[in-house]
């Protein structure tokens, strides 16, 4: 077992490392999660070393066998990762050497920890991108199902948080589905740029050994190899880009959470969350709190902070590797873990919520959100839109004075404002008609929403990581 006394770089130093220095320098507490990727990367490296004749084939095979045994032992719990080791790379190599002796020491031939850690974090994050993408797809699928159930559920659409025009709840949900589809696009782009093998870059200037980098790339499932060794070890663009994509996911979840929180309130009462995804008050027995939505909204700032951390760490670092870059893992791992946790809670919360359709319809009826359609009715009669707009505004003011709606305002009141009105105005301002006349692609009409649902389902059905 490796300890604080056995750093890989100890040969240069005469004094033992101070415990305070080791504790500050160590990354094992957060990079231990990369143990499987570290071992798989080492197996590919050892396989290539043997195939290229850099080490004996028999040594390559022994190293591979030893690494497979270590991987199995860690997974089974027979081997516990030593938290006194400097990092996961040091631990694995030290354990291998303890088992194989001199043969184990040959693993690090033609390799630096700089390109090793650059490899490991790419491998870890590729898998994380796939997992997050699957969770985003699941949320989109839930939104599509909820939208299917609510194609005819009229609700007010808002601007400035003021009732504006009639839409359907399905239309509203599909707006978030559209955002999340773009999030999937971003994740796919991040993975494509991430899927470049840095191993072979050495500490910064490559190596004199005849490495077959393409072979390692094939073994590990990378699309290509890094074109420049300096860039290979010092690039963390992919971490920043992933953090930015995750931040946008959190922006979308946070906006949605804000609406969930409002819709749950007695002032709106558009939805009710399932008891399994709500909490109560310690003092007020009537309370049912949307804590999941509130936590998602709050945790968005955490992910934004991780992005800011990565940008700040990288902005002033000269080429190539610097120890500052050790800070990349805690930030990007925290962003990844936070987004996964939020999606895990948010998706079933949406799936199980109850839509209070009558309340949505009543709110739509009281907000004069069919005023634009009333004006359009006059335009259809030949009146200029600005004149129609003015006449409709007068009608709204009249309704407010008389505590009426456009639907309940008597026809003679309409005619007193503009003699172009007739009884057909009541058909024109019917909320269902107002919605379903908006057949423009992307609009709230049932036919249009059905196309949006079909398109989103087709997109996630064909989405490949």
Short mmCIF file of C-alpha atoms in Angstrom, two decimals:
data_model
loop_
_atom_site.label_atom_id
_atom_site.label_comp_id
_atom_site.label_asym_id
_atom_site.label_seq_id
_atom_site.Cartn_x
_atom_site.Cartn_y
_atom_site.Cartn_z
CA UNK A 1 0.00 0.00 0.00
CA UNK A 2 1.34 3.43 -0.96
CA UNK A 3 1.64 6.13 1.72
CA UNK A 4 2.65 9.73 2.09
CA UNK A 5 6.29 8.50 2.15
CA UNK A 6 6.22 7.15 -1.41
CA UNK A 7 5.45 9.86 -3.94
CA UNK A 8 6.34 9.00 -7.53
CA UNK A 9 8.54 12.10 -7.78
CA UNK A 10 10.48 11.55 -4.52
CA UNK A 11 13.91 10.93 -6.11
CA UNK A 12 14.66 14.65 -6.52
CA UNK A 13 13.99 15.50 -2.87
CA UNK A 14 16.08 14.98 0.26
CA UNK A 15 13.44 15.83 2.86
CA UNK A 16 10.23 13.99 3.56
CA UNK A 17 7.05 15.76 2.56
CA UNK A 18 5.33 17.63 5.37
CA UNK A 19 1.88 16.30 6.23
CA UNK A 20 0.43 19.79 5.72
CA UNK A 21 1.93 19.92 2.24
CA UNK A 22 0.63 16.47 1.37
CA UNK A 23 -2.88 17.28 2.59
CA UNK A 24 -2.92 20.51 0.59
CA UNK A 25 -1.39 18.91 -2.50
CA UNK A 26 -3.40 15.69 -2.50
CA UNK A 27 -6.30 15.17 -4.90
CA UNK A 28 -7.15 11.58 -4.00
CA UNK A 29 -10.34 12.58 -2.16
CA UNK A 30 -11.98 13.76 -5.38
CA UNK A 31 -10.06 12.05 -8.19
CA UNK A 32 -10.58 8.59 -6.65
CA UNK A 33 -13.83 8.48 -8.61
CA UNK A 34 -11.69 8.11 -11.75
CA UNK A 35 -10.19 4.78 -10.66
CA UNK A 36 -11.88 2.72 -13.38
CA UNK A 37 -10.98 5.13 -16.16
CA UNK A 38 -7.41 5.39 -14.84
CA UNK A 39 -7.00 1.63 -14.90
CA UNK A 40 -8.60 1.23 -18.33
CA UNK A 41 -6.35 3.97 -19.69
CA UNK A 42 -3.33 2.24 -18.21
CA UNK A 43 -4.36 -1.10 -19.72
CA UNK A 44 -4.57 0.50 -23.16
CA UNK A 45 -1.20 2.19 -22.63
CA UNK A 46 0.44 -1.06 -21.51
CA UNK A 47 -1.10 -2.95 -24.44
CA UNK A 48 0.32 -0.40 -26.85
CA UNK A 49 3.77 -0.46 -25.17
CA UNK A 50 3.94 -4.21 -25.72
CA UNK A 51 2.64 -4.08 -29.29
CA UNK A 52 5.13 -1.33 -30.18
CA UNK A 53 8.03 -3.27 -28.66
CA UNK A 54 8.74 -0.56 -26.10
CA UNK A 55 8.43 -3.15 -23.33
CA UNK A 56 8.40 -6.92 -23.60
CA UNK A 57 5.10 -8.44 -24.64
CA UNK A 58 5.17 -10.69 -21.60
CA UNK A 59 5.56 -7.64 -19.37
CA UNK A 60 2.68 -5.93 -21.12
CA UNK A 61 0.47 -8.94 -20.49
CA UNK A 62 1.48 -9.17 -16.81
CA UNK A 63 0.76 -5.47 -16.33
CA UNK A 64 -2.63 -5.84 -18.00
CA UNK A 65 -3.51 -8.83 -15.86
CA UNK A 66 -2.37 -7.02 -12.74
CA UNK A 67 -4.44 -3.94 -13.57
CA UNK A 68 -7.52 -6.05 -14.26
CA UNK A 69 -7.09 -7.72 -10.87
CA UNK A 70 -6.78 -4.33 -9.16
CA UNK A 71 -9.91 -3.08 -10.91
CA UNK A 72 -11.83 -6.17 -9.84
CA UNK A 73 -10.57 -5.90 -6.27
CA UNK A 74 -11.59 -2.24 -5.97
CA UNK A 75 -15.04 -2.91 -7.40
CA UNK A 76 -15.61 -5.89 -5.12
CA UNK A 77 -14.39 -4.05 -2.05
CA UNK A 78 -11.42 -6.35 -1.48
CA UNK A 79 -9.08 -3.41 -2.11
CA UNK A 80 -9.72 -0.05 -0.47
CA UNK A 81 -8.29 3.07 -2.09
CA UNK A 82 -5.65 4.59 0.19
CA UNK A 83 -6.70 8.15 0.96
CA UNK A 84 -3.11 8.94 2.00
CA UNK A 85 -1.94 8.48 -1.60
CA UNK A 86 -1.25 11.66 -3.54
CA UNK A 87 -3.78 10.89 -6.25
CA UNK A 88 -5.54 7.98 -7.90
CA UNK A 89 -2.78 7.59 -10.50
CA UNK A 90 -0.14 7.21 -7.80
CA UNK A 91 -2.30 4.76 -5.88
CA UNK A 92 -2.94 2.47 -8.85
CA UNK A 93 0.67 2.44 -10.00
CA UNK A 94 1.90 1.88 -6.45
CA UNK A 95 -0.49 -1.03 -5.94
CA UNK A 96 0.56 -2.53 -9.26
CA UNK A 97 4.22 -2.25 -8.34
CA UNK A 98 3.54 -3.81 -4.95
CA UNK A 99 2.02 -6.79 -6.74
CA UNK A 100 4.35 -7.13 -9.73
CA UNK A 101 7.63 -5.61 -8.54
CA UNK A 102 9.91 -4.26 -11.29
CA UNK A 103 7.44 -5.20 -14.01
CA UNK A 104 4.85 -2.88 -12.48
CA UNK A 105 7.29 0.02 -12.70
CA UNK A 106 7.40 -0.30 -16.49
CA UNK A 107 3.78 0.87 -16.85
CA UNK A 108 4.74 4.52 -16.65
CA UNK A 109 7.16 4.26 -19.58
CA UNK A 110 6.53 7.06 -22.10
CA UNK A 111 3.80 8.58 -19.98
CA UNK A 112 3.42 11.56 -17.64
CA UNK A 113 0.77 12.12 -15.01
CA UNK A 114 0.00 15.27 -16.97
CA UNK A 115 -1.30 13.41 -20.00
CA UNK A 116 -2.62 10.61 -17.80
CA UNK A 117 -4.92 12.89 -15.82
CA UNK A 118 -5.95 14.68 -19.02
CA UNK A 119 -6.97 11.28 -20.36
CA UNK A 120 -8.81 10.15 -17.24
CA UNK A 121 -10.97 13.24 -16.87
CA UNK A 122 -11.98 13.08 -20.53
CA UNK A 123 -12.99 9.44 -20.13
CA UNK A 124 -14.97 10.16 -16.98
CA UNK A 125 -16.75 13.15 -18.46
CA UNK A 126 -17.64 11.35 -21.69
CA UNK A 127 -19.54 8.83 -19.58
CA UNK A 128 -21.11 11.58 -17.51
CA UNK A 129 -22.30 13.37 -20.65
CA UNK A 130 -24.01 10.18 -21.79
CA UNK A 131 -25.70 9.74 -18.41
CA UNK A 132 -26.88 13.35 -18.24
CA UNK A 133 -28.10 13.20 -21.84
CA UNK A 134 -30.21 10.16 -20.98
CA UNK A 135 -31.74 12.02 -18.03
CA UNK A 136 -32.52 15.05 -20.19
CA UNK A 137 -34.14 12.75 -22.74
CA UNK A 138 -36.30 11.26 -19.99
CA UNK A 139 -37.47 14.71 -18.94
CA UNK A 140 -38.31 15.63 -22.54
CA UNK A 141 -40.31 12.40 -22.84
CA UNK A 142 -42.27 13.25 -19.68
CA UNK A 143 -42.98 16.74 -21.01
CA UNK A 144 -44.23 15.29 -24.28
CA UNK A 145 -46.58 12.92 -22.42
CA UNK A 146 -47.89 15.72 -20.21
CA UNK A 147 -48.36 17.89 -23.28
CA UNK A 148 -50.29 15.10 -25.02
CA UNK A 149 -52.67 15.03 -22.06
CA UNK A 150 -53.14 18.81 -22.12
CA UNK A 151 -53.48 19.75 -25.80
CA UNK A 152 -56.90 21.24 -25.05
CA UNK A 153 -56.09 22.73 -21.65
CA UNK A 154 -56.51 26.49 -22.07
CA UNK A 155 -54.34 28.73 -19.90
CA UNK A 156 -53.19 32.34 -20.04
CA UNK A 157 -49.86 33.03 -21.66
CA UNK A 158 -47.88 35.79 -19.98
CA UNK A 159 -45.56 38.64 -20.78
CA UNK A 160 -44.17 40.77 -17.93
CA UNK A 161 -46.00 38.23 -15.72
CA UNK A 162 -49.24 39.81 -16.94
CA UNK A 163 -51.90 37.75 -18.71
CA UNK A 164 -51.35 38.33 -22.40
CA UNK A 165 -52.84 35.81 -24.86
CA UNK A 166 -54.49 32.40 -24.63
CA UNK A 167 -52.34 29.32 -25.10
CA UNK A 168 -52.55 25.72 -23.95
CA UNK A 169 -50.65 24.10 -21.13
CA UNK A 170 -49.26 21.71 -23.74
CA UNK A 171 -47.82 24.64 -25.68
CA UNK A 172 -46.19 25.96 -22.52
CA UNK A 173 -44.65 22.58 -21.68
CA UNK A 174 -43.29 22.14 -25.19
CA UNK A 175 -41.42 25.43 -24.87
CA UNK A 176 -39.31 23.75 -22.18
CA UNK A 177 -39.01 20.61 -24.30
CA UNK A 178 -37.55 22.79 -27.07
CA UNK A 179 -35.01 24.28 -24.65
CA UNK A 180 -33.99 20.83 -23.44
CA UNK A 181 -33.58 19.57 -27.00
CA UNK A 182 -31.06 22.36 -27.54
CA UNK A 183 -29.37 21.28 -24.32
CA UNK A 184 -28.97 17.81 -25.80
CA UNK A 185 -27.42 19.37 -28.90
CA UNK A 186 -24.91 21.20 -26.74
CA UNK A 187 -24.02 18.05 -24.79
CA UNK A 188 -23.42 16.19 -28.03
CA UNK A 189 -21.14 18.97 -29.28
CA UNK A 190 -19.23 18.99 -26.00
CA UNK A 191 -18.65 15.25 -26.20
CA UNK A 192 -17.48 15.48 -29.80
CA UNK A 193 -14.80 18.03 -28.92
CA UNK A 194 -13.95 16.12 -25.74
CA UNK A 195 -13.44 12.85 -27.58
CA UNK A 196 -9.79 13.52 -28.42
CA UNK A 197 -6.99 11.41 -26.91
CA UNK A 198 -4.30 13.43 -25.09
CA UNK A 199 -2.22 10.41 -24.00
CA UNK A 200 1.14 10.50 -25.71
CA UNK A 201 1.65 14.19 -25.06
CA UNK A 202 3.91 13.37 -22.13
CA UNK A 203 4.54 16.14 -19.65
CA UNK A 204 4.33 18.67 -22.47
CA UNK A 205 6.73 17.71 -25.28
CA UNK A 206 5.78 14.18 -26.20
CA UNK A 207 8.37 11.42 -25.96
CA UNK A 208 11.21 9.82 -27.88
CA UNK A 209 9.54 6.42 -27.69
CA UNK A 210 7.76 5.20 -30.86
CA UNK A 211 4.23 5.40 -29.49
CA UNK A 212 1.22 4.24 -31.46
CA UNK A 213 -1.25 6.85 -30.26
CA UNK A 214 -3.87 5.87 -32.81
CA UNK A 215 -3.89 2.35 -31.37
CA UNK A 216 -4.57 3.69 -27.88
CA UNK A 217 -7.31 5.96 -29.27
CA UNK A 218 -8.99 2.95 -30.89
CA UNK A 219 -8.71 0.85 -27.72
CA UNK A 220 -10.30 3.58 -25.61
CA UNK A 221 -12.96 4.70 -28.09
CA UNK A 222 -11.58 8.15 -28.94
CA UNK A 223 -12.29 9.67 -32.34
CA UNK A 224 -8.86 11.24 -32.78
CA UNK A 225 -5.62 12.21 -31.05
CA UNK A 226 -4.56 15.65 -29.89
CA UNK A 227 -2.65 17.56 -32.56
CA UNK A 228 -0.30 19.42 -30.22
CA UNK A 229 1.34 18.01 -27.08
CA UNK A 230 1.30 21.33 -25.20
CA UNK A 231 -2.40 21.68 -25.86
CA UNK A 232 -2.99 18.01 -25.09
CA UNK A 233 -1.92 18.28 -21.46
CA UNK A 234 -3.09 21.82 -20.73
CA UNK A 235 -6.47 21.90 -22.48
CA UNK A 236 -9.46 22.08 -20.18
CA UNK A 237 -11.75 23.76 -22.70
CA UNK A 238 -13.94 20.69 -22.60
CA UNK A 239 -14.49 21.07 -18.85
CA UNK A 240 -15.45 24.72 -19.28
CA UNK A 241 -17.68 23.94 -22.24
CA UNK A 242 -19.41 21.15 -20.35
CA UNK A 243 -19.90 23.43 -17.33
CA UNK A 244 -21.43 26.03 -19.65
CA UNK A 245 -23.80 23.46 -21.17
CA UNK A 246 -24.75 22.26 -17.68
CA UNK A 247 -25.31 25.86 -16.60
CA UNK A 248 -27.80 26.33 -19.42
CA UNK A 249 -29.62 23.17 -18.38
CA UNK A 250 -29.86 24.66 -14.89
CA UNK A 251 -31.10 27.97 -16.31
CA UNK A 252 -33.93 26.09 -17.98
CA UNK A 253 -34.71 23.98 -14.92
CA UNK A 254 -34.60 27.08 -12.73
CA UNK A 255 -37.01 29.01 -14.94
CA UNK A 256 -39.35 26.04 -14.99
CA UNK A 257 -39.02 25.71 -11.21
CA UNK A 258 -39.99 29.36 -10.77
CA UNK A 259 -43.21 28.72 -12.66
CA UNK A 260 -43.90 25.50 -10.77
CA UNK A 261 -43.52 27.43 -7.51
CA UNK A 262 -45.95 30.11 -8.68
CA UNK A 263 -48.44 27.63 -10.13
CA UNK A 264 -48.56 25.74 -6.82
CA UNK A 265 -49.50 28.85 -4.88
CA UNK A 266 -53.12 29.59 -3.95
CA UNK A 267 -52.80 32.78 -5.99
CA UNK A 268 -52.46 30.65 -9.16
CA UNK A 269 -53.41 27.09 -8.20
CA UNK A 270 -52.76 25.83 -11.74
CA UNK A 271 -51.15 22.58 -10.56
CA UNK A 272 -50.77 20.46 -7.48
CA UNK A 273 -47.60 18.51 -6.79
CA UNK A 274 -47.80 14.93 -5.67
CA UNK A 275 -47.35 14.42 -1.92
CA UNK A 276 -44.27 12.31 -2.65
CA UNK A 277 -42.57 15.37 -4.16
CA UNK A 278 -43.61 18.02 -1.66
CA UNK A 279 -42.82 18.83 1.95
CA UNK A 280 -44.67 20.43 4.85
CA UNK A 281 -44.07 23.03 7.52
CA UNK A 282 -42.89 22.34 11.07
CA UNK A 283 -45.37 24.85 12.46
CA UNK A 284 -48.08 25.47 9.85
CA UNK A 285 -50.05 22.24 9.24
CA UNK A 286 -51.79 23.52 6.12
CA UNK A 287 -48.58 24.05 4.15
CA UNK A 288 -47.53 22.01 1.14
CA UNK A 289 -44.22 23.36 -0.09
CA UNK A 290 -42.60 22.92 -3.53
CA UNK A 291 -39.16 22.30 -2.01
CA UNK A 292 -37.78 20.33 -4.95
CA UNK A 293 -38.47 23.19 -7.34
CA UNK A 294 -37.01 25.67 -4.87
CA UNK A 295 -33.86 23.60 -4.40
CA UNK A 296 -33.40 23.21 -8.15
CA UNK A 297 -33.75 26.96 -8.49
CA UNK A 298 -31.20 27.46 -5.72
CA UNK A 299 -28.72 24.87 -6.96
CA UNK A 300 -28.52 26.60 -10.33
CA UNK A 301 -26.25 29.18 -8.68
CA UNK A 302 -23.96 26.39 -7.55
CA UNK A 303 -23.44 25.18 -11.12
CA UNK A 304 -22.93 28.75 -12.36
CA UNK A 305 -20.28 29.08 -9.66
CA UNK A 306 -18.53 25.95 -10.91
CA UNK A 307 -18.39 27.46 -14.40
CA UNK A 308 -16.95 30.68 -12.99
CA UNK A 309 -14.37 28.67 -11.04
CA UNK A 310 -13.17 26.89 -14.17
CA UNK A 311 -12.99 30.08 -16.20
CA UNK A 312 -11.05 31.81 -13.43
CA UNK A 313 -8.63 28.93 -12.91
CA UNK A 314 -7.76 28.71 -16.60
CA UNK A 315 -7.70 32.36 -17.58
CA UNK A 316 -4.15 33.15 -16.43
CA UNK A 317 -2.22 29.91 -16.77
CA UNK A 318 0.84 29.84 -19.01
CA UNK A 319 1.41 26.65 -21.02
CA UNK A 320 1.56 23.82 -20.21
CA UNK A 321 0.36 22.05 -17.07
CA UNK A 322 0.14 23.95 -13.78
CA UNK A 323 -1.03 22.67 -10.41
CA UNK A 324 -3.90 25.18 -10.55
CA UNK A 325 -5.51 22.78 -12.99
CA UNK A 326 -6.08 20.29 -10.20
CA UNK A 327 -9.02 22.55 -9.31
CA UNK A 328 -10.79 21.50 -12.49
CA UNK A 329 -12.05 18.23 -11.07
CA UNK A 330 -13.86 19.44 -7.99
CA UNK A 331 -15.65 22.12 -9.99
CA UNK A 332 -16.70 20.00 -12.97
CA UNK A 333 -17.56 16.97 -10.83
CA UNK A 334 -19.73 19.15 -8.61
CA UNK A 335 -21.52 20.61 -11.65
CA UNK A 336 -22.11 17.13 -13.07
CA UNK A 337 -23.35 15.70 -9.79
CA UNK A 338 -25.63 18.66 -9.11
CA UNK A 339 -27.30 18.51 -12.53
CA UNK A 340 -27.84 14.76 -12.26
CA UNK A 341 -29.34 15.14 -8.80
CA UNK A 342 -31.66 17.91 -9.98
CA UNK A 343 -32.85 15.95 -13.01
CA UNK A 344 -33.42 12.85 -10.86
CA UNK A 345 -35.80 14.79 -8.62
CA UNK A 346 -37.33 17.17 -11.14
CA UNK A 347 -38.47 14.64 -13.75
CA UNK A 348 -40.72 12.51 -11.52
CA UNK A 349 -42.04 15.69 -9.88
CA UNK A 350 -43.32 16.84 -13.29
CA UNK A 351 -44.52 13.37 -14.21
CA UNK A 352 -46.71 13.04 -11.11
CA UNK A 353 -48.10 16.57 -10.82
CA UNK A 354 -51.85 17.15 -11.19
CA UNK A 355 -52.95 19.79 -13.70
CA UNK A 356 -55.92 21.83 -12.46
CA UNK A 357 -57.44 22.47 -15.86
CA UNK A 358 -60.52 24.38 -14.71
CA UNK A 359 -58.43 26.84 -12.75
CA UNK A 360 -56.26 27.48 -15.79
CA UNK A 361 -59.34 27.99 -17.97
CA UNK A 362 -60.93 30.36 -15.45
CA UNK A 363 -57.76 32.43 -15.21
CA UNK A 364 -57.66 32.68 -19.00
CA UNK A 365 -61.26 33.87 -19.11
CA UNK A 366 -60.69 36.71 -16.65
CA UNK A 367 -57.60 38.27 -18.11
CA UNK A 368 -58.90 39.84 -21.35
CA UNK A 369 -56.34 37.69 -23.15
CA UNK A 370 -58.65 37.49 -26.16
CA UNK A 371 -58.42 41.26 -26.69
CA UNK A 372 -56.01 40.86 -29.61
CA UNK A 373 -58.48 38.50 -31.28
CA UNK A 374 -61.22 41.05 -30.74
CA UNK A 375 -59.09 43.66 -32.51
CA UNK A 376 -58.31 41.18 -35.30
CA UNK A 377 -62.06 40.64 -35.72
CA UNK A 378 -62.46 44.35 -36.53
CA UNK A 379 -59.48 44.22 -38.88
CA UNK A 380 -61.30 41.44 -40.71
CA UNK A 381 -64.20 43.86 -41.08
CA UNK A 382 -61.92 46.35 -42.85
CA UNK A 383 -60.83 48.56 -39.93
CA UNK A 384 -57.15 49.55 -39.68
CA UNK A 385 -55.38 47.67 -36.90
CA UNK A 386 -54.49 50.80 -34.91
CA UNK A 387 -58.13 51.86 -34.89
CA UNK A 388 -59.20 48.34 -33.99
CA UNK A 389 -56.60 48.30 -31.19
CA UNK A 390 -57.99 51.58 -29.78
CA UNK A 391 -61.59 50.38 -29.91
CA UNK A 392 -60.75 47.14 -28.17
CA UNK A 393 -58.83 49.00 -25.47
CA UNK A 394 -61.95 51.06 -24.79
CA UNK A 395 -63.98 47.87 -24.50
CA UNK A 396 -61.52 46.40 -21.97
CA UNK A 397 -61.73 49.58 -19.89
CA UNK A 398 -65.53 49.37 -20.06
CA UNK A 399 -65.49 45.74 -18.92
CA UNK A 400 -63.28 46.62 -15.97
CA UNK A 401 -65.66 49.41 -14.94
CA UNK A 402 -68.65 47.09 -15.16
CA UNK A 403 -66.88 44.01 -13.73
CA UNK A 404 -67.52 42.07 -16.93
CA UNK A 405 -65.44 40.15 -19.46
CA UNK A 406 -65.38 40.51 -23.23
CA UNK A 407 -67.44 37.31 -23.39
CA UNK A 408 -70.17 38.72 -21.09
CA UNK A 409 -70.22 42.31 -22.36
CA UNK A 410 -73.60 42.94 -24.11
CA UNK A 411 -73.55 43.44 -27.87
CA UNK A 412 -75.03 46.94 -27.59
CA UNK A 413 -71.97 47.98 -25.61
CA UNK A 414 -69.78 46.67 -28.43
CA UNK A 415 -71.77 48.59 -31.02
CA UNK A 416 -71.60 51.78 -28.98
CA UNK A 417 -67.82 51.67 -29.33
CA UNK A 418 -67.74 50.50 -32.97
CA UNK A 419 -70.71 49.78 -35.20
CA UNK A 420 -68.78 47.10 -37.11
CA UNK A 421 -69.40 44.63 -34.29
CA UNK A 422 -72.14 42.02 -34.64
CA UNK A 423 -73.04 38.82 -32.79
CA UNK A 424 -70.21 36.92 -34.49
CA UNK A 425 -67.74 38.71 -32.25
CA UNK A 426 -68.55 36.22 -29.48
CA UNK A 427 -67.40 33.39 -31.71
CA UNK A 428 -64.25 35.28 -32.60
CA UNK A 429 -63.25 35.82 -28.98
CA UNK A 430 -64.03 32.28 -27.81
CA UNK A 431 -60.82 31.15 -26.09
CA UNK A 432 -60.72 27.73 -27.76
CA UNK A 433 -61.13 29.37 -31.15
CA UNK A 434 -58.52 31.99 -30.30
CA UNK A 435 -56.02 29.24 -29.59
CA UNK A 436 -56.85 26.91 -32.43
CA UNK A 437 -56.92 29.64 -35.05
CA UNK A 438 -53.21 30.12 -34.36
CA UNK A 439 -52.19 27.41 -36.80
CA UNK A 440 -48.83 28.96 -37.54
CA UNK A 441 -45.97 26.48 -37.13
CA UNK A 442 -44.79 26.62 -33.54
CA UNK A 443 -48.06 28.11 -32.30
CA UNK A 444 -50.48 26.89 -29.60
CA UNK A 445 -53.16 25.35 -31.83
CA UNK A 446 -53.74 21.66 -31.16
CA UNK A 447 -52.52 20.71 -34.62
CA UNK A 448 -49.33 22.73 -34.16
CA UNK A 449 -48.64 21.36 -30.68
CA UNK A 450 -49.12 17.81 -31.96
CA UNK A 451 -46.40 18.50 -34.52
CA UNK A 452 -44.14 19.87 -31.78
CA UNK A 453 -44.67 16.74 -29.69
CA UNK A 454 -44.02 14.48 -32.65
CA UNK A 455 -40.86 16.41 -33.54
CA UNK A 456 -39.49 16.26 -29.98
CA UNK A 457 -40.21 12.56 -29.68
CA UNK A 458 -38.57 11.91 -33.01
CA UNK A 459 -35.54 13.92 -31.95
CA UNK A 460 -34.94 12.04 -28.70
CA UNK A 461 -35.75 8.75 -30.42
CA UNK A 462 -33.01 9.32 -32.98
CA UNK A 463 -30.56 10.95 -30.55
CA UNK A 464 -27.29 9.08 -30.36
CA UNK A 465 -24.54 9.71 -27.85
#
